[in-house]
mmCIF file of C-alpha atoms in Angstrom:
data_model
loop_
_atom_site.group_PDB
_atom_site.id
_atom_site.type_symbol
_atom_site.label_atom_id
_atom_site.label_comp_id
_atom_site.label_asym_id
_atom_site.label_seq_id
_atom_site.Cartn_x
_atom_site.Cartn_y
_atom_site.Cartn_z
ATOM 1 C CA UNK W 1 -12.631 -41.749 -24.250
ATOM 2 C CA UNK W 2 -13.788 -41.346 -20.754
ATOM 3 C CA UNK W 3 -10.544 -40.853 -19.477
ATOM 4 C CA UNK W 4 -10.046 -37.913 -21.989
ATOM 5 C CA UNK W 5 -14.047 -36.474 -20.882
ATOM 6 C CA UNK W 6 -12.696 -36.606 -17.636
ATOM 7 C CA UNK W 7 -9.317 -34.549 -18.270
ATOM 8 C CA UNK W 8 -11.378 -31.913 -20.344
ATOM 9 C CA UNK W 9 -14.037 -31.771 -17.796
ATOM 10 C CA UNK W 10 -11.001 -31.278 -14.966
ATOM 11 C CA UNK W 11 -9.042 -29.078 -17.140
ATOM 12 C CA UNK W 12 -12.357 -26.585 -17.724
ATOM 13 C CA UNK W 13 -12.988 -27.006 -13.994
ATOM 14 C CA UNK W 14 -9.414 -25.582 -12.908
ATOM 15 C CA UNK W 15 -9.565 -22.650 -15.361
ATOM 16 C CA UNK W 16 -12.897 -21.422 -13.694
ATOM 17 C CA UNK W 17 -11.731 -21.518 -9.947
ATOM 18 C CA UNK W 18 -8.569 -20.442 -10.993
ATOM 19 C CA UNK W 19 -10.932 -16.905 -12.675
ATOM 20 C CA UNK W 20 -13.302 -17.456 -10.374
ATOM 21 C CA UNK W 21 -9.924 -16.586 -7.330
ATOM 22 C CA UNK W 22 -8.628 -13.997 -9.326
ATOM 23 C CA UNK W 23 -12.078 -12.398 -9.490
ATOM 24 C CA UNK W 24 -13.002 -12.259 -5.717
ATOM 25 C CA UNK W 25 -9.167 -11.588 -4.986
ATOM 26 C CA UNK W 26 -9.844 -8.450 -6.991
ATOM 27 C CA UNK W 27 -12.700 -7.680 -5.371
ATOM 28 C CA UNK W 28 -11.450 -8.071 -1.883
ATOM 29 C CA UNK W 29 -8.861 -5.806 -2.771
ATOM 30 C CA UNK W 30 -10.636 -2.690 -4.121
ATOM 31 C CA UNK W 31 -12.787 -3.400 -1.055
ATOM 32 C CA UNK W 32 -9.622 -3.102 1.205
ATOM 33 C CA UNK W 33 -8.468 0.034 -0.870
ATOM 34 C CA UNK W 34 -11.641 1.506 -0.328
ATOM 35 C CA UNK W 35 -11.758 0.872 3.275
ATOM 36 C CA UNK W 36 -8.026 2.182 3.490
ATOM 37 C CA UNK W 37 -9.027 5.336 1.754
ATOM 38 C CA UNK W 38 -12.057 6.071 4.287
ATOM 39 C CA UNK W 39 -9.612 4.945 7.128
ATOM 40 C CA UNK W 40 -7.256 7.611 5.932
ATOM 41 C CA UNK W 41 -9.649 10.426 5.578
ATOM 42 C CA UNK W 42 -10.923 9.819 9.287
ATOM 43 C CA UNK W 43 -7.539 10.410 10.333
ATOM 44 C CA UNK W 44 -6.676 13.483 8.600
ATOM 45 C CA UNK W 45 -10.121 14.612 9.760
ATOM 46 C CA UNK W 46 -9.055 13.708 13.193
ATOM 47 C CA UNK W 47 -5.779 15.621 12.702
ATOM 48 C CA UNK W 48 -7.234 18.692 11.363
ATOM 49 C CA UNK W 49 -10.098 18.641 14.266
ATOM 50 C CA UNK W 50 -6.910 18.721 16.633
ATOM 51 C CA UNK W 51 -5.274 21.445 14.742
ATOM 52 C CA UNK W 52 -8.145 23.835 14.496
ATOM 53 C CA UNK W 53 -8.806 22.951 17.838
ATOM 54 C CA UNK W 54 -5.483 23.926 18.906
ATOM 55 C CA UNK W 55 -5.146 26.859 16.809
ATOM 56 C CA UNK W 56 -8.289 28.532 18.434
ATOM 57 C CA UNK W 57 -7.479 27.897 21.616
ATOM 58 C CA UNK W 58 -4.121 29.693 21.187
ATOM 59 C CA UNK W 59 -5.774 32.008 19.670
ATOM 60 C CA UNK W 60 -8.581 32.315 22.829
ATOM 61 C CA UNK W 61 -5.487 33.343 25.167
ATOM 62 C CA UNK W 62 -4.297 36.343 23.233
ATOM 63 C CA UNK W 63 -8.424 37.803 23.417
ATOM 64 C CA UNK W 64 -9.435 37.146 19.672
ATOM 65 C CA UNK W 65 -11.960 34.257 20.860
ATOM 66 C CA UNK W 66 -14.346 35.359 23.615
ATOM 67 C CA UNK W 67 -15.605 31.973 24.416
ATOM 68 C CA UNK W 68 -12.712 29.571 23.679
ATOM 69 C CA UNK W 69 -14.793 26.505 26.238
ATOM 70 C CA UNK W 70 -17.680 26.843 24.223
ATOM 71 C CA UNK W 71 -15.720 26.474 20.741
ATOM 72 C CA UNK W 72 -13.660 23.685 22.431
ATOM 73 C CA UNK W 73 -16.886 21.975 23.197
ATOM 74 C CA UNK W 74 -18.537 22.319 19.630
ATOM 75 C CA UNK W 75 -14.977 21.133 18.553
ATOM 76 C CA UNK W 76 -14.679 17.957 20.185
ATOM 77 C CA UNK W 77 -18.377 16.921 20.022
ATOM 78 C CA UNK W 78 -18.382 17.734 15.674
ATOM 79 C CA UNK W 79 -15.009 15.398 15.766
ATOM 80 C CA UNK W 80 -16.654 12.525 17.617
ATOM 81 C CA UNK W 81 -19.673 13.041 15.063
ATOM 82 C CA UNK W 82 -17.543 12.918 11.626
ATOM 83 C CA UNK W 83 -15.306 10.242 13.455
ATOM 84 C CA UNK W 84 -18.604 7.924 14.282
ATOM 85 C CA UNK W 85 -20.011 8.796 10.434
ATOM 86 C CA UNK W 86 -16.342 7.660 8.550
ATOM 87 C CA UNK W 87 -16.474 4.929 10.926
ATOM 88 C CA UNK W 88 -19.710 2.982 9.793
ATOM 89 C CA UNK W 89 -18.717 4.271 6.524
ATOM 90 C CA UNK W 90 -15.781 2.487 6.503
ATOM 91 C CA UNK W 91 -17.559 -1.028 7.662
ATOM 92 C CA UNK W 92 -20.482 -0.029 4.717
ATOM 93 C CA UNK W 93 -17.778 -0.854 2.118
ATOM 94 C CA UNK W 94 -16.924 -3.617 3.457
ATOM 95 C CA UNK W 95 -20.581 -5.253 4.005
ATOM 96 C CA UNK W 96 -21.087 -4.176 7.555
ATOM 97 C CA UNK W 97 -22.920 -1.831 8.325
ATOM 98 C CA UNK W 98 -23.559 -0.705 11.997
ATOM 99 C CA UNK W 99 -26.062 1.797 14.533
ATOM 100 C CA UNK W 100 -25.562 2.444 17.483
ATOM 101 C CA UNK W 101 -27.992 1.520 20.603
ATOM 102 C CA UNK W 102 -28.893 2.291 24.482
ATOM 103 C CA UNK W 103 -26.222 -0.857 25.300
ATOM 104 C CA UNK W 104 -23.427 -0.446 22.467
ATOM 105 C CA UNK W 105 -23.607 -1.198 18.757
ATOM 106 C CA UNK W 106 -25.647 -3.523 16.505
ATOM 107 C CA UNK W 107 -23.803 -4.272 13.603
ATOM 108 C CA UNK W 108 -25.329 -6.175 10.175
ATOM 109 C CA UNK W 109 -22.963 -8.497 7.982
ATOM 110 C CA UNK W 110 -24.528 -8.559 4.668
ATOM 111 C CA UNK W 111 -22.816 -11.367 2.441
ATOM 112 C CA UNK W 112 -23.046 -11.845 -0.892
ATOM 113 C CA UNK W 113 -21.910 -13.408 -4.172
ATOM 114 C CA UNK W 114 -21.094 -12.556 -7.737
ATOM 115 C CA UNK W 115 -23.286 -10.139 -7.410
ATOM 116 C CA UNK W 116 -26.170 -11.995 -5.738
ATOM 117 C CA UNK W 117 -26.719 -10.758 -2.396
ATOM 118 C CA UNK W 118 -27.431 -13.559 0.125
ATOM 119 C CA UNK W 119 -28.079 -13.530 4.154
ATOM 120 C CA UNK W 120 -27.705 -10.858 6.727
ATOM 121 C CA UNK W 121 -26.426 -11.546 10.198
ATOM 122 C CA UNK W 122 -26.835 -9.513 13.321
ATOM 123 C CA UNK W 123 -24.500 -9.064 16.289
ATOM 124 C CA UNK W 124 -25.666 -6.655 19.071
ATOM 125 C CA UNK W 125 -22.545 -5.612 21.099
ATOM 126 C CA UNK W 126 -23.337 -4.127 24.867
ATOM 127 C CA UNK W 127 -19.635 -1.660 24.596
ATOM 128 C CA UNK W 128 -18.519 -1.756 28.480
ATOM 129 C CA UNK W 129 -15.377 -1.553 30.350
ATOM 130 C CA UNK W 130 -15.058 -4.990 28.393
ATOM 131 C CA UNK W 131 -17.306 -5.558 24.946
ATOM 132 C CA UNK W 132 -19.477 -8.235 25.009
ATOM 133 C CA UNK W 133 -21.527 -9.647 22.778
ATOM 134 C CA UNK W 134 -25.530 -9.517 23.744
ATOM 135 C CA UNK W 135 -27.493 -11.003 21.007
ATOM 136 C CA UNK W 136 -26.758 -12.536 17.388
ATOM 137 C CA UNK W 137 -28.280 -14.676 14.420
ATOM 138 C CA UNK W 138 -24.617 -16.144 13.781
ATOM 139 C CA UNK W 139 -25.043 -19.893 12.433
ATOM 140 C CA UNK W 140 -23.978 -21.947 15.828
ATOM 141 C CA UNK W 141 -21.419 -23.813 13.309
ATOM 142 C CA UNK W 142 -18.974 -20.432 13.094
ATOM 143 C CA UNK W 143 -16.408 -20.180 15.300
ATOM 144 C CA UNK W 144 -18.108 -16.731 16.877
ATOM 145 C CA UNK W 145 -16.947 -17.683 20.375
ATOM 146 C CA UNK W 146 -13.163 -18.695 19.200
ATOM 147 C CA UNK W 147 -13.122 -15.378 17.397
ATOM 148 C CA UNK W 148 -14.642 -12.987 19.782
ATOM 149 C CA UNK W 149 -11.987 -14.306 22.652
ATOM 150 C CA UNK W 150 -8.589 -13.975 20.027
ATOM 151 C CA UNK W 151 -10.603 -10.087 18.442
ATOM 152 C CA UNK W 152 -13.236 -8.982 19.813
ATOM 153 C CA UNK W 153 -11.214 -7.009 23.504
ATOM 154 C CA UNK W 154 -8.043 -5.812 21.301
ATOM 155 C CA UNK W 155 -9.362 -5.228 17.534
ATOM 156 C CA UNK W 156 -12.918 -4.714 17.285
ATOM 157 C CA UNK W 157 -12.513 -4.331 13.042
ATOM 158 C CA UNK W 158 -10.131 -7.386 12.708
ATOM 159 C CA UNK W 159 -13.110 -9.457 14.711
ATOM 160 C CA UNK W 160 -15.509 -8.040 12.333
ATOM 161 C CA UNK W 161 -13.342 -8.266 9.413
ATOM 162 C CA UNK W 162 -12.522 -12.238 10.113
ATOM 163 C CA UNK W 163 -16.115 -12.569 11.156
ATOM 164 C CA UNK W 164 -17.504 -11.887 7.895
ATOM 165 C CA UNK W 165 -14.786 -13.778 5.846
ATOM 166 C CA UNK W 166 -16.351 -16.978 7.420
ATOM 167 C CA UNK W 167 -20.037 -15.933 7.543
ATOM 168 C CA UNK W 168 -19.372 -15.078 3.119
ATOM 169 C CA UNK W 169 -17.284 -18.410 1.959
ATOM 170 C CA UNK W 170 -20.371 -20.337 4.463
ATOM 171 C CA UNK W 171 -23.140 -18.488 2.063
ATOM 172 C CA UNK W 172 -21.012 -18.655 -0.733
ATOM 173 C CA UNK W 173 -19.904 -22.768 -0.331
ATOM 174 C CA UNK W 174 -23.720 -23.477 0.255
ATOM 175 C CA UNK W 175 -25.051 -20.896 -3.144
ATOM 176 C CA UNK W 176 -22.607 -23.003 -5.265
ATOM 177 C CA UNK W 177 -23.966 -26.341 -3.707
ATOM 178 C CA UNK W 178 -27.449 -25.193 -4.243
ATOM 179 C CA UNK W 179 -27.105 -23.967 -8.022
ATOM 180 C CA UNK W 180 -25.299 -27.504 -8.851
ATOM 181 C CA UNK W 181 -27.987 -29.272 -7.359
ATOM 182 C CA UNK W 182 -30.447 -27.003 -9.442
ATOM 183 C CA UNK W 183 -28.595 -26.404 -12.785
ATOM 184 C CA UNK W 184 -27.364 -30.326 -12.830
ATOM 185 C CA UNK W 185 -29.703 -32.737 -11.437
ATOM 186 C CA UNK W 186 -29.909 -34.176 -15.055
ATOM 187 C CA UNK W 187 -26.777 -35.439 -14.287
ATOM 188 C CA UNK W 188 -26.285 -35.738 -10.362
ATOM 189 C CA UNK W 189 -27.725 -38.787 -9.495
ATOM 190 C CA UNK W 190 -29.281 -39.031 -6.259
ATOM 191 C CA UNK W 191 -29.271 -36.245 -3.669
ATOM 192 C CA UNK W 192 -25.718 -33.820 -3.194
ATOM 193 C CA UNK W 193 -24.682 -34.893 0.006
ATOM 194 C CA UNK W 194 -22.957 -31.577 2.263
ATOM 195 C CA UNK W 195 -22.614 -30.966 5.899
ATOM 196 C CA UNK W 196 -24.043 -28.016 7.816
ATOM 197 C CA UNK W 197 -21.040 -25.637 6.975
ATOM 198 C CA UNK W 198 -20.572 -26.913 3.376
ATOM 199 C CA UNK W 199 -17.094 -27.682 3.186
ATOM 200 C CA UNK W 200 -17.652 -31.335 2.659
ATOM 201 C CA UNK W 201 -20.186 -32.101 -0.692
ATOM 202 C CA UNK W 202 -20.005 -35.627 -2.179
ATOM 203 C CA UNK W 203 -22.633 -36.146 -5.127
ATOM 204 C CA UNK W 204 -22.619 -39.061 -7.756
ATOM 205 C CA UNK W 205 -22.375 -38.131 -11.624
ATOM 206 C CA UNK W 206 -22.782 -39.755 -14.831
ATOM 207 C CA UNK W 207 -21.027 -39.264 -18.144
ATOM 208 C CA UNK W 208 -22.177 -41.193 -21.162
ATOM 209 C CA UNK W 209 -19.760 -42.302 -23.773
ATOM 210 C CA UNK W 210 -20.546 -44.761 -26.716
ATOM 211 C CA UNK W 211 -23.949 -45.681 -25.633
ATOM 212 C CA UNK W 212 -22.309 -46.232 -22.298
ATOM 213 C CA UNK W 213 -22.765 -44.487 -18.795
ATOM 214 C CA UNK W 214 -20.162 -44.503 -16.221
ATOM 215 C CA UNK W 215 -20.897 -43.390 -12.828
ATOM 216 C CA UNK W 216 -18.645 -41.142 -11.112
ATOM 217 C CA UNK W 217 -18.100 -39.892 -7.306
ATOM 218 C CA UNK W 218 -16.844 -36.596 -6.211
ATOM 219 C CA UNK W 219 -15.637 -35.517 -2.774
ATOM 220 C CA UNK W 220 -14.630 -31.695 -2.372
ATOM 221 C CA UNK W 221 -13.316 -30.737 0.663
ATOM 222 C CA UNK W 222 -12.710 -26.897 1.809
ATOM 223 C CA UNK W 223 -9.866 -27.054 4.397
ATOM 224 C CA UNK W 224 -10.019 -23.577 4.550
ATOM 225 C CA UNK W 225 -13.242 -22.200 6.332
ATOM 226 C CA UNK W 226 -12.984 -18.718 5.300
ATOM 227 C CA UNK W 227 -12.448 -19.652 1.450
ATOM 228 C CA UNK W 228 -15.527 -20.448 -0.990
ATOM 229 C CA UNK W 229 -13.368 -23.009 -3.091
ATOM 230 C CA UNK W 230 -12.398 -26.376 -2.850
ATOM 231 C CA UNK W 231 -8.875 -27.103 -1.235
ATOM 232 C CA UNK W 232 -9.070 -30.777 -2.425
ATOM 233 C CA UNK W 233 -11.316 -32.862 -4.377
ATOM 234 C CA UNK W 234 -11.259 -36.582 -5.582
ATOM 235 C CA UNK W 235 -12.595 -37.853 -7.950
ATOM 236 C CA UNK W 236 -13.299 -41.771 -8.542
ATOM 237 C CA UNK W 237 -14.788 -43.897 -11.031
ATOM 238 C CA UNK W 238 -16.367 -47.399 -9.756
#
């Protein structure tokens, strides 16, 4: 009956988020790996940079380089170069991407899901004795200004990282609200109700049984603001 609908219909529901999690959880992790492996390879460029640079210099005293300031020079300016290069390499696989400008840094969060890519946001950084933030097309609903005082001074790619964990479940919450509206409106009935940062939908569906139709309500609620899945949802029958 409609009790049984309703148990197949939950059943079917729980098997997708639960592939759905184990999907993105893979995908956030290669994307960590990734980012670990570039990480890793600007510090062993870093430590060979050093190492040459050492080398050469020792090298300079005992007469073999005639102009050891000039190679130290070329040395340190070709390590800041391949440092700045791994470094918005690094944020590239992780959907940020990032140029420097006459005040700082503009970086671009690109977000994105299953494959669909979504919004970008801007945040134009003026780098002083302390960062601070310039310009930005952050939604005024994420908590930029709660994140930039706990990150953005101590851990410039934690702020970033955190930053675009909120700015992806947003686009993400709001996609999947915007393809049920699309894909179901057969059988939503009325208009999806949502808030501006999506974690709160309630929409009204109906399931027919027997010649009968039985209208249903559905509240999902995302307690967690950097995930793109419901935390709770209720489900009523009047």
């Amino acid at each position: 009956g409609v009790f049984a609908h309703l148990e197949m219909l939950e059943v079917q529901a729980h098997e997708a988020a639960v592939k759905q999690e184990e999907m993105e959880r893979q995908a956030e992790k290669l994307a960590r790996l990734k980012a670990r492996v570039q990480e890793l390879r600007l510090q062993r460029n870093e430590l060979r940079a050093k190492v040459d640079l050492q080398q050469n210099q020792q090298l300079g005293k005992g007469g073999i380089v005639s102009h050891p300031a000039q190679f130290t020079s070329e040395a340190i300016l070709e390590r800041k170069i391949k440092s700045i290069k791994a470094m918005l390499q690094l944020f590239y696989l992780t959907g940020i991407s990032g140029k420097l400008t006459k005040w700082g840094v503009c970086f671009c969060i690109s977000t994105a899901y299953e494959g669909t890519y979504l919004d970008l946001y801007y945040l134009d950084l003026v780098i002083k004795s302390e960062v601070q933030i310039r310009c930005h097309s952050i939604p005024i609903f994420i908590p930029l200004e709660q994140l930039a005082k706990k990150y953005l001074q101590t851990d410039i790619r934690r702020f970033l990282s955190v930053l675009s964990d909120h700015l992806n479940a947003y686009v993400r919450r709001r996609y999947q609200a915007d393809q049920l509206q699309e894909h179901f409106s057969d059988q939503i009935e009325g208009t999806l109700q949502r808030n501006s940062l999506c974690n709160l939908l309630v929409f009204t569906y109906n399931v027919s049984h027997k010649g009968k139709t039985f209208p249903f309500n559905a509240r999902l609620l995302y307690g967690d603001l950097c995930c793109s899945l419901p935390t709770e949802v209720i489900v009523s029958c009047t």
